Coordinates of N, CA and C in Angstrom, one line a residue:
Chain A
X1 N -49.6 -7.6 8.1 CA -50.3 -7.7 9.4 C -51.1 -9.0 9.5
X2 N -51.6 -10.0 11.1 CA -52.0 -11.0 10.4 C -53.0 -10.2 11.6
X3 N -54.3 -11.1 10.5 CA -55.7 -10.6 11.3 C -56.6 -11.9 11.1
X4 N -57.3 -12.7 12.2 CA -58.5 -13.7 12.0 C -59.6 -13.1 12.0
X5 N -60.8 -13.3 11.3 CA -61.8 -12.8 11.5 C -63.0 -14.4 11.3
X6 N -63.2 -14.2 12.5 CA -64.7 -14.8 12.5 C -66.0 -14.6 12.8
X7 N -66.6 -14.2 12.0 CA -68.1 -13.5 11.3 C -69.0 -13.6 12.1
X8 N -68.7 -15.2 12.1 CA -70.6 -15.5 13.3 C -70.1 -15.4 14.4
X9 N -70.4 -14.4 15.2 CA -71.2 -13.9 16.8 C -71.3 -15.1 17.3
X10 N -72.7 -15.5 17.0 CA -73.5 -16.4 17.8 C -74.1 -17.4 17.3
X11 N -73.6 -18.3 17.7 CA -74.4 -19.8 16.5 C -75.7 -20.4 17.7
X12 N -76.7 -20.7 17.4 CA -77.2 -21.8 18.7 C -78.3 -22.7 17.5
X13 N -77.9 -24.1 18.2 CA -78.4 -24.9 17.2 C -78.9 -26.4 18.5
X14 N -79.8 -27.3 18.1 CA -80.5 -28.2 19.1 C -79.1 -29.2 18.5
X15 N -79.2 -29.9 20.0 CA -78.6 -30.9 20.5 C -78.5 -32.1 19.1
X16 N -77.7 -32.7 18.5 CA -77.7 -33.6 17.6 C -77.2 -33.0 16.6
X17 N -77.6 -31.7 16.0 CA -77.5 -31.1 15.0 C -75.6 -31.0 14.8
X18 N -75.3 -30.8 13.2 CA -74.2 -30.1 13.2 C -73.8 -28.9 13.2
X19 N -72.8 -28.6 13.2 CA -72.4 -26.9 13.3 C -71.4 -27.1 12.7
X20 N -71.2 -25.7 11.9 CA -69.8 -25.2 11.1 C -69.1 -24.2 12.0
X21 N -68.1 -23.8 12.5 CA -67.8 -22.4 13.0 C -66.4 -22.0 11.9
X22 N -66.7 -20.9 11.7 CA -66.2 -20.2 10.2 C -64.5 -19.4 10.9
X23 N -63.3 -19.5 10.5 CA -62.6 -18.9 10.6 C -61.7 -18.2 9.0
X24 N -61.4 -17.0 8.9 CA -60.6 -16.6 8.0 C -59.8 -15.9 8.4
X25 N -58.6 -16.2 8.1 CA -57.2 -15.0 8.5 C -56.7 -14.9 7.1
X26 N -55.5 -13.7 7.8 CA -54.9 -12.7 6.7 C -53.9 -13.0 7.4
X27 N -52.4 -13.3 6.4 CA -50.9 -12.9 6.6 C -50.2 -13.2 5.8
X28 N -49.1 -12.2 5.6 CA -48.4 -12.5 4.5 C -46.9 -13.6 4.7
X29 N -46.9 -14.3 6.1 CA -45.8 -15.0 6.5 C -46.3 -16.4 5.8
X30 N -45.6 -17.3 4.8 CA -45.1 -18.7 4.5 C -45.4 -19.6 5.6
X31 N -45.1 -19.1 6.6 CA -44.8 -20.4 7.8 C -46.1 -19.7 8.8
X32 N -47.0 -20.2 9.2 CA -47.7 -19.8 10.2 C -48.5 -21.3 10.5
X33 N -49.0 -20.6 12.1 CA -49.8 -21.6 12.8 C -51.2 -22.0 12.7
X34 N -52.2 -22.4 12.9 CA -53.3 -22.3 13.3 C -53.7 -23.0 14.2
X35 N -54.7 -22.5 15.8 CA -55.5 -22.5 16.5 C -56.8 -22.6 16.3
X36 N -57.4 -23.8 17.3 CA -58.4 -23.5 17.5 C -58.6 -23.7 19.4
X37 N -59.4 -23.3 19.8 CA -59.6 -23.1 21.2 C -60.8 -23.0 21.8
X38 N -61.2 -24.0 22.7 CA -62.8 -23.7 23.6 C -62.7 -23.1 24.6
X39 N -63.6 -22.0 24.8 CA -64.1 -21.5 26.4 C -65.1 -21.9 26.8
X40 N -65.2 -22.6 27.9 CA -66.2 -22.8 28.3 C -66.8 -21.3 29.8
X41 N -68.1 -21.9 30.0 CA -68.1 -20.3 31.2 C -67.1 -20.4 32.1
X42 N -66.6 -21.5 32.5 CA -65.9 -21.3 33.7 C -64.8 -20.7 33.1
X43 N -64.4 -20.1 32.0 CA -63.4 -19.1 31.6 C -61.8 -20.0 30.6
X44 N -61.2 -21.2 31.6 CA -60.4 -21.7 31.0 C -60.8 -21.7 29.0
X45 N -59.2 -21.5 28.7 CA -59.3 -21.7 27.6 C -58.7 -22.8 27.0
X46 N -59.3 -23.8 26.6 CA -59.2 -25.5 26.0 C -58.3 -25.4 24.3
X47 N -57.1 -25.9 24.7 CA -56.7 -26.0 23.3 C -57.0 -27.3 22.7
X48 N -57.8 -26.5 21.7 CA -58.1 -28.5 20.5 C -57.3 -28.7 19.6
X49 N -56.9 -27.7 18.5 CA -55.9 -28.2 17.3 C -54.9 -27.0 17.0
X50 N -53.8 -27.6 16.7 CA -52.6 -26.5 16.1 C -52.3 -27.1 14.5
X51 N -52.3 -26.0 13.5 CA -52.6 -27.0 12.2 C -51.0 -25.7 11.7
X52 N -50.1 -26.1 10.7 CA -49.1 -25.7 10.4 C -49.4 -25.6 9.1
X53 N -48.8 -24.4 8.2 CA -49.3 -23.8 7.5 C -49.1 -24.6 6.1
X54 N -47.9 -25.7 6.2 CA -47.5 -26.8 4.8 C -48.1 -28.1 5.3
X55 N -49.3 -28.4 6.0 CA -50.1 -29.8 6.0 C -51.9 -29.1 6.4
X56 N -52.0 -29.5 5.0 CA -53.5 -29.1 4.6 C -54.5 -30.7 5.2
X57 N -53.7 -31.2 5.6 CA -54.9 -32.4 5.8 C -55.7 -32.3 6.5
X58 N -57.2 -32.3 6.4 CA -58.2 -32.1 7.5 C -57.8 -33.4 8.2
X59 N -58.2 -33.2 9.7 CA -58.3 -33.3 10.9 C -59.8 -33.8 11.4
X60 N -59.9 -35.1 11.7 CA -60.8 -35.0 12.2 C -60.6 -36.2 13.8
X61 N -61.5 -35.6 15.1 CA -61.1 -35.9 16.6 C -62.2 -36.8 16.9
X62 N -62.7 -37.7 16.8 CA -64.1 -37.6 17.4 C -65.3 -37.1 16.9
X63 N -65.9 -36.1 17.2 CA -66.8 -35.4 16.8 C -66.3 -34.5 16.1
X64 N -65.1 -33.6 16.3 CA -64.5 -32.7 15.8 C -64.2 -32.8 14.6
X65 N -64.4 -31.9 13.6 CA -63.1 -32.3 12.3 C -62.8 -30.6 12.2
X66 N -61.6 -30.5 10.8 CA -61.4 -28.9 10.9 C -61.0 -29.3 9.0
X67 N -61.3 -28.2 8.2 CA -61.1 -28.1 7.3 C -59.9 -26.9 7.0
X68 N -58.6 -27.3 6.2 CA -58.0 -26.2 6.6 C -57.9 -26.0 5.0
X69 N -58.1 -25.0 4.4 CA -57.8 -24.5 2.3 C -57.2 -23.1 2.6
X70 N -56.0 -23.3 2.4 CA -54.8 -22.2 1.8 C -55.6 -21.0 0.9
X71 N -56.1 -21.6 -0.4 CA -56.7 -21.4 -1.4 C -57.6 -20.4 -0.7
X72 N -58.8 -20.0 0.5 CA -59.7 -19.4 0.5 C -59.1 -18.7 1.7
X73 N -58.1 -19.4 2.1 CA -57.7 -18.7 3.9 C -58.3 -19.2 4.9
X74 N -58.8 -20.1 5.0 CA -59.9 -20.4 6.0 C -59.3 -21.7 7.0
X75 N -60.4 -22.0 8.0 CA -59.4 -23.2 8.7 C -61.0 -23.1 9.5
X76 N -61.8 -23.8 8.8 CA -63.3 -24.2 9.8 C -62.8 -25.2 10.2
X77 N -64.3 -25.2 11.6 CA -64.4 -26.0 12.5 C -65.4 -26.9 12.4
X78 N -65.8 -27.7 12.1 CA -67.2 -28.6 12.6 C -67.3 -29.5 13.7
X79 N -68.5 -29.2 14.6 CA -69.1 -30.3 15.5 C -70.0 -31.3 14.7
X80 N -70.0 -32.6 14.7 CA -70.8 -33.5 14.4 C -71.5 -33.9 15.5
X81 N -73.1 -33.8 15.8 CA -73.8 -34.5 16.4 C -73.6 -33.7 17.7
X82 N -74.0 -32.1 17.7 CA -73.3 -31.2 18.9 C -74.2 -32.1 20.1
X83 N -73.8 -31.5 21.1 CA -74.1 -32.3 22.6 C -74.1 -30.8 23.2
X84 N -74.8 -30.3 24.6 CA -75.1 -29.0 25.1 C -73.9 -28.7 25.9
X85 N -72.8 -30.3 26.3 CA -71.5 -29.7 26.5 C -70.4 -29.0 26.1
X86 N -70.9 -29.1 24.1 CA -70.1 -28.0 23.1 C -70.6 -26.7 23.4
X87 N -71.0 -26.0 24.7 CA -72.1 -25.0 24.2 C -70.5 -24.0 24.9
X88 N -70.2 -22.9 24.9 CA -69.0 -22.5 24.9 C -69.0 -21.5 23.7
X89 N -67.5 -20.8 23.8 CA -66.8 -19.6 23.1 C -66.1 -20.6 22.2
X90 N -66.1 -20.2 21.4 CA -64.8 -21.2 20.3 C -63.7 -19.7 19.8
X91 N -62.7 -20.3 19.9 CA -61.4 -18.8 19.2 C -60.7 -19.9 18.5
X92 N -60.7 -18.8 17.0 CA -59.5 -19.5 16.4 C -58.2 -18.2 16.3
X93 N -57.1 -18.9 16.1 CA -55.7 -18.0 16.4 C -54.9 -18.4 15.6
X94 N -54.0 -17.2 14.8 CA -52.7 -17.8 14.4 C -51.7 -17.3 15.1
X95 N -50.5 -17.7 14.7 CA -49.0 -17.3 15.2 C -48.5 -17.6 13.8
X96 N -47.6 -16.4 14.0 CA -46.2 -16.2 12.8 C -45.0 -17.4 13.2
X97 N -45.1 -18.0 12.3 CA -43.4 -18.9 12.1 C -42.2 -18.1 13.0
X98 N -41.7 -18.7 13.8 CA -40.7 -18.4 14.9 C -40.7 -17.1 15.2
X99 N -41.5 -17.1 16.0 CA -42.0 -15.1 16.0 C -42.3 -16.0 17.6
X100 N -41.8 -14.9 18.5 CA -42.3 -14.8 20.1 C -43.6 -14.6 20.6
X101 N -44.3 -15.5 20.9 CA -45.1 -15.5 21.8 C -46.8 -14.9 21.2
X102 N -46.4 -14.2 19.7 CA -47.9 -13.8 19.6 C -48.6 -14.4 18.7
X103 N -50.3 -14.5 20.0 CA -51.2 -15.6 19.1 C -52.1 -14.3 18.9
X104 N -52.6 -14.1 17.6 CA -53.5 -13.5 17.3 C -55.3 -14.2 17.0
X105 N -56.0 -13.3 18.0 CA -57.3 -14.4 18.5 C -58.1 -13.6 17.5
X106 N -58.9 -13.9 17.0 CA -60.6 -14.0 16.3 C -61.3 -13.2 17.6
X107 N -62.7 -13.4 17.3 CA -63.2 -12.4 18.4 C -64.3 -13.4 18.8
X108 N -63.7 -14.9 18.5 CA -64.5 -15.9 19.1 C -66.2 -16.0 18.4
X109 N -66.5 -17.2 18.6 CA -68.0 -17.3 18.5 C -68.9 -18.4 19.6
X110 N -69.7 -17.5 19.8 CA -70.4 -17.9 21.2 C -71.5 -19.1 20.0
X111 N -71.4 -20.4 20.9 CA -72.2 -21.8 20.3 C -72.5 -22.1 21.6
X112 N -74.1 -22.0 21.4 CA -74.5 -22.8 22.6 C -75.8 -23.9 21.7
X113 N -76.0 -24.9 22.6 CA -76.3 -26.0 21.7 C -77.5 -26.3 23.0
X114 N -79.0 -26.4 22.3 CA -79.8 -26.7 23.6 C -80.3 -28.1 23.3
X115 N -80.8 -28.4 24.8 CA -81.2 -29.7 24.9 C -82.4 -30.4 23.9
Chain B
X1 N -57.2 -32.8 31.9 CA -56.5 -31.8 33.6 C -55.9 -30.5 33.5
X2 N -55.9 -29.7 33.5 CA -55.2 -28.6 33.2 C -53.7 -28.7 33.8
X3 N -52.8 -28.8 33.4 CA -51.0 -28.3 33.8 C -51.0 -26.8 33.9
X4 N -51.2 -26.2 34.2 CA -51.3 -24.6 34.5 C -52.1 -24.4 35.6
X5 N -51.6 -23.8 36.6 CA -52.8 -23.8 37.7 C -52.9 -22.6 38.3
X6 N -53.8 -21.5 38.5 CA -53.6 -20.4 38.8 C -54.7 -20.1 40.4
X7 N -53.8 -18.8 40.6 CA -54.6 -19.1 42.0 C -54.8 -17.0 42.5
X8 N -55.6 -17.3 43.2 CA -56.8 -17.6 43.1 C -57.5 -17.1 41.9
X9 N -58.7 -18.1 42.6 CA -59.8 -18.1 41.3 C -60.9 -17.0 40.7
X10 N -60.9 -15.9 42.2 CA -61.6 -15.2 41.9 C -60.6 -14.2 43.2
X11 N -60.3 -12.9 42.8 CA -60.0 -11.7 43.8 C -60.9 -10.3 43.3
X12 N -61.5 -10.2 45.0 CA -62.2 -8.6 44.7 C -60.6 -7.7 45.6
X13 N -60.7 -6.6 45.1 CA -59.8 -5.5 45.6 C -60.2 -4.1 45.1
X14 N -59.9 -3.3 46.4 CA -59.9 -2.0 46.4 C -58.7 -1.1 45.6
X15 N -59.1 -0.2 45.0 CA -57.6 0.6 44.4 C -57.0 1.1 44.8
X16 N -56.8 0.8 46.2 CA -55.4 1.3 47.4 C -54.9 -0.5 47.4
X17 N -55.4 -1.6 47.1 CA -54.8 -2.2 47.3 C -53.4 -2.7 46.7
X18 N -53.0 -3.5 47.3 CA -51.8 -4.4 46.6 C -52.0 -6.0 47.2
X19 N -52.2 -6.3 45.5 CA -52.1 -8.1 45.8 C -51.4 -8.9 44.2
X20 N -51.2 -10.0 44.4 CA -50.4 -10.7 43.5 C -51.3 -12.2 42.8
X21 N -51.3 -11.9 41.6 CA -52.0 -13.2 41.0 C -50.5 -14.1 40.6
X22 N -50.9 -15.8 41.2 CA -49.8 -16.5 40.9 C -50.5 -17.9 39.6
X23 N -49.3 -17.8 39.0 CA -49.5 -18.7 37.8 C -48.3 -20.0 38.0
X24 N -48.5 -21.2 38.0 CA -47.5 -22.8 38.2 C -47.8 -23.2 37.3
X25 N -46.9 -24.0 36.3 CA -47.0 -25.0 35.3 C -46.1 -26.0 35.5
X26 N -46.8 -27.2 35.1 CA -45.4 -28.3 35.5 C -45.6 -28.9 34.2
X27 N -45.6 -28.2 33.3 CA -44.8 -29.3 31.8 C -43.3 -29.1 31.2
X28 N -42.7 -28.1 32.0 CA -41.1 -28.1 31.6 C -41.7 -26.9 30.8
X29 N -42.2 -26.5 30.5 CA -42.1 -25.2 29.5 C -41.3 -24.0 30.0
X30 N -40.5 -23.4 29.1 CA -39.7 -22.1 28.9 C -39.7 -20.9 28.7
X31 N -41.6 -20.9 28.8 CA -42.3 -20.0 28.4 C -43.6 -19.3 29.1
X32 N -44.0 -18.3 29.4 CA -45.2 -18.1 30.1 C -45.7 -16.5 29.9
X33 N -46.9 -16.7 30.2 CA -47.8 -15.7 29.4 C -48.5 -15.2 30.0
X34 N -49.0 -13.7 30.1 CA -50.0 -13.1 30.8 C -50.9 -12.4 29.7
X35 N -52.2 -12.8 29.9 CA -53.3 -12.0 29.3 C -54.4 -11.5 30.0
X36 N -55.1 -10.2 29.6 CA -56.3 -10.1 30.1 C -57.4 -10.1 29.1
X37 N -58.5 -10.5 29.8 CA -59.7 -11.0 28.9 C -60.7 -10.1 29.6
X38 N -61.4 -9.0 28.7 CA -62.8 -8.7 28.9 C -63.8 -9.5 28.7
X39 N -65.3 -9.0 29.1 CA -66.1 -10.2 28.6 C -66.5 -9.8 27.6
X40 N -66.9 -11.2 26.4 CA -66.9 -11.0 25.3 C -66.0 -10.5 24.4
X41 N -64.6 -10.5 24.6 CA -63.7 -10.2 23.5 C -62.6 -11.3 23.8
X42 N -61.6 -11.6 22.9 CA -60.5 -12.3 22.9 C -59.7 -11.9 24.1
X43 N -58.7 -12.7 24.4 CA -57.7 -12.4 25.0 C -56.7 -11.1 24.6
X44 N -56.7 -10.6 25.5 CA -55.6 -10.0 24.8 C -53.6 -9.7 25.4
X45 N -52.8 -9.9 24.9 CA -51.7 -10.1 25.4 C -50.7 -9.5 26.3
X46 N -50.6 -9.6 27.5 CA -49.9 -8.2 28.0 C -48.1 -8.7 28.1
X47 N -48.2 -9.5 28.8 CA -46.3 -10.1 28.9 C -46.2 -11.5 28.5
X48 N -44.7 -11.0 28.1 CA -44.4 -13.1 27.8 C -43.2 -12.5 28.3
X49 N -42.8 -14.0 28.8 CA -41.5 -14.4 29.9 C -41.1 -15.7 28.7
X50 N -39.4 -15.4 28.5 CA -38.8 -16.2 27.9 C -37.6 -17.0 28.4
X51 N -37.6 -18.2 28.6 CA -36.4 -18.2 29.9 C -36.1 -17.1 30.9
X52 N -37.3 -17.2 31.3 CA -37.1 -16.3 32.9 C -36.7 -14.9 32.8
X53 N -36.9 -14.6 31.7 CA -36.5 -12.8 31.0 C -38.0 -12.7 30.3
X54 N -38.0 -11.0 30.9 CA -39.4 -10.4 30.4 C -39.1 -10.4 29.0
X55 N -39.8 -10.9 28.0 CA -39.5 -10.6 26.4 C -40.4 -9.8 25.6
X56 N -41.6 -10.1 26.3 CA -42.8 -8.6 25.9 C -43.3 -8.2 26.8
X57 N -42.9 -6.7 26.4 CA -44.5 -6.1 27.3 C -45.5 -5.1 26.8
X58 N -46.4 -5.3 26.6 CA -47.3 -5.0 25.4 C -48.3 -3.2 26.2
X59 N -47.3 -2.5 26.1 CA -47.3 -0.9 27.1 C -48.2 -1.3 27.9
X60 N -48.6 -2.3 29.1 CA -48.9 -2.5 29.8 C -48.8 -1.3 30.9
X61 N -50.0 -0.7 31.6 CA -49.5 0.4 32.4 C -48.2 -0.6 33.8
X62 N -47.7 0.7 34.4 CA -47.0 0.0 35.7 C -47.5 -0.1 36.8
X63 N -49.1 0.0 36.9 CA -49.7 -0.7 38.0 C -49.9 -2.6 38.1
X64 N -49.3 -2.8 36.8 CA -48.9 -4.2 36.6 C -47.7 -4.4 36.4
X65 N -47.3 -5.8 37.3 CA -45.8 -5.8 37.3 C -45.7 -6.8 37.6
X66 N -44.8 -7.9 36.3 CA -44.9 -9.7 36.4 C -43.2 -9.6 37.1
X67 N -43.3 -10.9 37.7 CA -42.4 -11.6 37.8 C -42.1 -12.9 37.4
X68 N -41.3 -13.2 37.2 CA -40.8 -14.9 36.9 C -39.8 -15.1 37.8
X69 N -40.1 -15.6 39.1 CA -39.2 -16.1 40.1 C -38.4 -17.2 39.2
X70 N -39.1 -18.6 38.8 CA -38.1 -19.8 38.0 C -38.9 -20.1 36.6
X71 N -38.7 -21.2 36.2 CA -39.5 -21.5 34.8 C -40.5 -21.7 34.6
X72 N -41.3 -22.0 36.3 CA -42.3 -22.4 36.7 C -43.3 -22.0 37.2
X73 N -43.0 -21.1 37.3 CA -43.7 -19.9 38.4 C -44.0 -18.8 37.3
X74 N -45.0 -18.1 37.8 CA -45.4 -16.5 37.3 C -46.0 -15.5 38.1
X75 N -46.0 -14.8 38.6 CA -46.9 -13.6 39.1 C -46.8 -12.7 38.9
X76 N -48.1 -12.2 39.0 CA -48.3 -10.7 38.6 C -48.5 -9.8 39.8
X77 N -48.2 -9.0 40.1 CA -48.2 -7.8 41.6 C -49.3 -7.0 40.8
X78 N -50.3 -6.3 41.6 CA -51.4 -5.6 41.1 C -51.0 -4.1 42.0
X79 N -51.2 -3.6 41.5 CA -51.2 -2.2 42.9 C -52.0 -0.6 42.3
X80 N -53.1 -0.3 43.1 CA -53.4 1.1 42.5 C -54.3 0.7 41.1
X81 N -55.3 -0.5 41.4 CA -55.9 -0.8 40.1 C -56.9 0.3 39.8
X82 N -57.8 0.2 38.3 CA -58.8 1.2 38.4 C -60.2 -0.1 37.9
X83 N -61.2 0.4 38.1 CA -62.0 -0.2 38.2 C -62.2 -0.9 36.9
X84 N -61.8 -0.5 35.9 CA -61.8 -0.7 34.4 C -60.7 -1.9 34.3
X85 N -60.0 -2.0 35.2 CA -59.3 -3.5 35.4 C -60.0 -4.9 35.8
X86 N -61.1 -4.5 35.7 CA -61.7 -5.9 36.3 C -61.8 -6.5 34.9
X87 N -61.3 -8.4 35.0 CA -61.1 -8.8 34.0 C -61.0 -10.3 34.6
X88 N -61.1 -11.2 33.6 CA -60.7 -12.8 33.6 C -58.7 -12.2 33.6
X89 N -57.8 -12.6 34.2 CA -56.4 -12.6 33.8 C -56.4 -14.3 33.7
X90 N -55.6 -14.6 32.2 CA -55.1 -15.8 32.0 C -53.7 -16.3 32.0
X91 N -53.1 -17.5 32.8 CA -51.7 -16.9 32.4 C -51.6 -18.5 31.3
X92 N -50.3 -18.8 30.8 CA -50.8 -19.7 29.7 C -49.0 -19.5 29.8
X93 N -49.1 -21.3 29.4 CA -47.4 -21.9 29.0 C -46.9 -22.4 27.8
X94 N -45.9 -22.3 27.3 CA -45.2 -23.3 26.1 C -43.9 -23.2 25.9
X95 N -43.7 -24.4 25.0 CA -42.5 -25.0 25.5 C -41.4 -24.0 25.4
X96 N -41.1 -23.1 24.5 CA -40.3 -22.4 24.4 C -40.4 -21.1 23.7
X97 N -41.8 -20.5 23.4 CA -42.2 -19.1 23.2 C -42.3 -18.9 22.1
X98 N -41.8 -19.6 20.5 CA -42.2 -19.2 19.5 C -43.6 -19.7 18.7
X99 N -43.5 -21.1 18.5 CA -44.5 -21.2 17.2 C -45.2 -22.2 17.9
X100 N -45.4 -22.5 19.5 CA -45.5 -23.9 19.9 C -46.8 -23.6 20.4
X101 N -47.6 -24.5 21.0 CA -48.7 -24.3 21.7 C -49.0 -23.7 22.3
X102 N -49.9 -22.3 23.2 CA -49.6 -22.3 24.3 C -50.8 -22.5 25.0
X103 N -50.7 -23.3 26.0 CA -51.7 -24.0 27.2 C -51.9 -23.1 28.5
X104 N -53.6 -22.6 28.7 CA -53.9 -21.7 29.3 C -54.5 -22.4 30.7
X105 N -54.1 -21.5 31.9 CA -54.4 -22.0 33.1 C -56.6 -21.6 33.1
X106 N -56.7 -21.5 34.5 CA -58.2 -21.6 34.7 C -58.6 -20.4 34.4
X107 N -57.4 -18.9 35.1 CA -57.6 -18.1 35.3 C -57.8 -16.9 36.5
X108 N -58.0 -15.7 36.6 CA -58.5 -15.3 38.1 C -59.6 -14.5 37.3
X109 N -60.5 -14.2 38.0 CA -61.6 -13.0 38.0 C -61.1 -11.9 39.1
X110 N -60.9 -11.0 38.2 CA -60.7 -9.9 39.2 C -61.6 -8.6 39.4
X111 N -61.9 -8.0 40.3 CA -63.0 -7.4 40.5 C -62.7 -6.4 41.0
X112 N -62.2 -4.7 40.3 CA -61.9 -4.1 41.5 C -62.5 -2.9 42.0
X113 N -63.1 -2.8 43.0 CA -63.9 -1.9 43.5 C -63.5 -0.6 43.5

């Protein structure tokens, strides 16, 4: 079965500061995907990174980077230098290797970032 | 910009009603997706359309009922909702339904009285 679980609820941290947002999944498929995704309130959901299960290289976008270790299961997110426009739902998701259509979502973590 | 465009943005409706939420994507994708989102939880999955064939339907009751007119198009027909349907619906595209991205429209808010 594949299952993400991310822990922190609710992060809120002042403007500048960095943030970690924690993801860990479970599956026993070789080949899988990983997601990560913003909601902002207005509801859309923003895709940032798809990371595949044979390239461990962190990622980093800008402000963004993502740490991905096989070894613990995990596939964090960091903001460097948040801004109150990161303030938002963050979902991380995987998908099974050539498997239809299903993204299995985390239960999200609300980051709001104040001025 | 978002390539997924859904419309409308926000529908209130009564439970005698019948109305249709429409989903357009113009990236060539082969793929298209319906979810509903309570607040504060994930999405969660109800149809995927694969080349224009329903390929899941996740026991969705049948007061919901998608169509895929072309590759491009999606909608959903609502009819006889219950109040406990009120939800964000997202519909979301990719290129071809397995391991690929999939890119979510704005959404509707639905509201039903």
């Amino acid at each position: 079965a594949q299952k993400v679980t991310q822990a922190q609820t609710e992060i809120s941290v002042v403007e500048k500061e960095d943030v970690t947002l924690d993801c860990v999944y479970e599956t026993r498929d070789t080949t899988y995907y990983l997601f990560w995704y913003k909601q902002p309130p207005s509801g859309e959901l923003v895709f940032l990174i798809r990371r595949n299960s044979f390239d461990e290289q962190n990622e980093i976008s800008g402000r963004y980077s993502w740490n991905f270790q096989k070894s613990t299961s995990s596939f964090n997110f960091t903001i460097t230098a948040s801004q109150v426009v990161d303030s938002a739902v963050y979902f991380c998701a995987l998908t099974r290797g050539s498997t239809l259509g299903r993204l299995y979502f985390g239960r999200g973590t609300q980051l709001t970032v104040w001025p | 910009d978002t390539e997924v465009t859904q419309t409308p943005k926000h529908l209130v409706m009564g439970m005698t009603n019948k109305k249709s939420l429409k989903c357009e994507q113009h990236m060539g994708h082969r793929a298209m997706y319906w979810y509903k989102q309570k607040a504060k939880k994930p999405p969660e999955l109800m149809f995927v359309y694969s080349y224009e064939k329903l390929s899941i339907n996740e026991s969705v009751p049948s007061r919901f009922s998608p169509e895929c007119p072309n590759s491009s198009l999606l909608n959903l027909h609502l009819h006889a909702l219950q109040p406990e349907d009120s939800a964000l619906y997202l519909c979301a595209s990719s290129q071809d339904g397995t391991d690929d991205t999939q890119y979510f429209g704005p959404g509707t808010r639905l509201t039903v009285l």
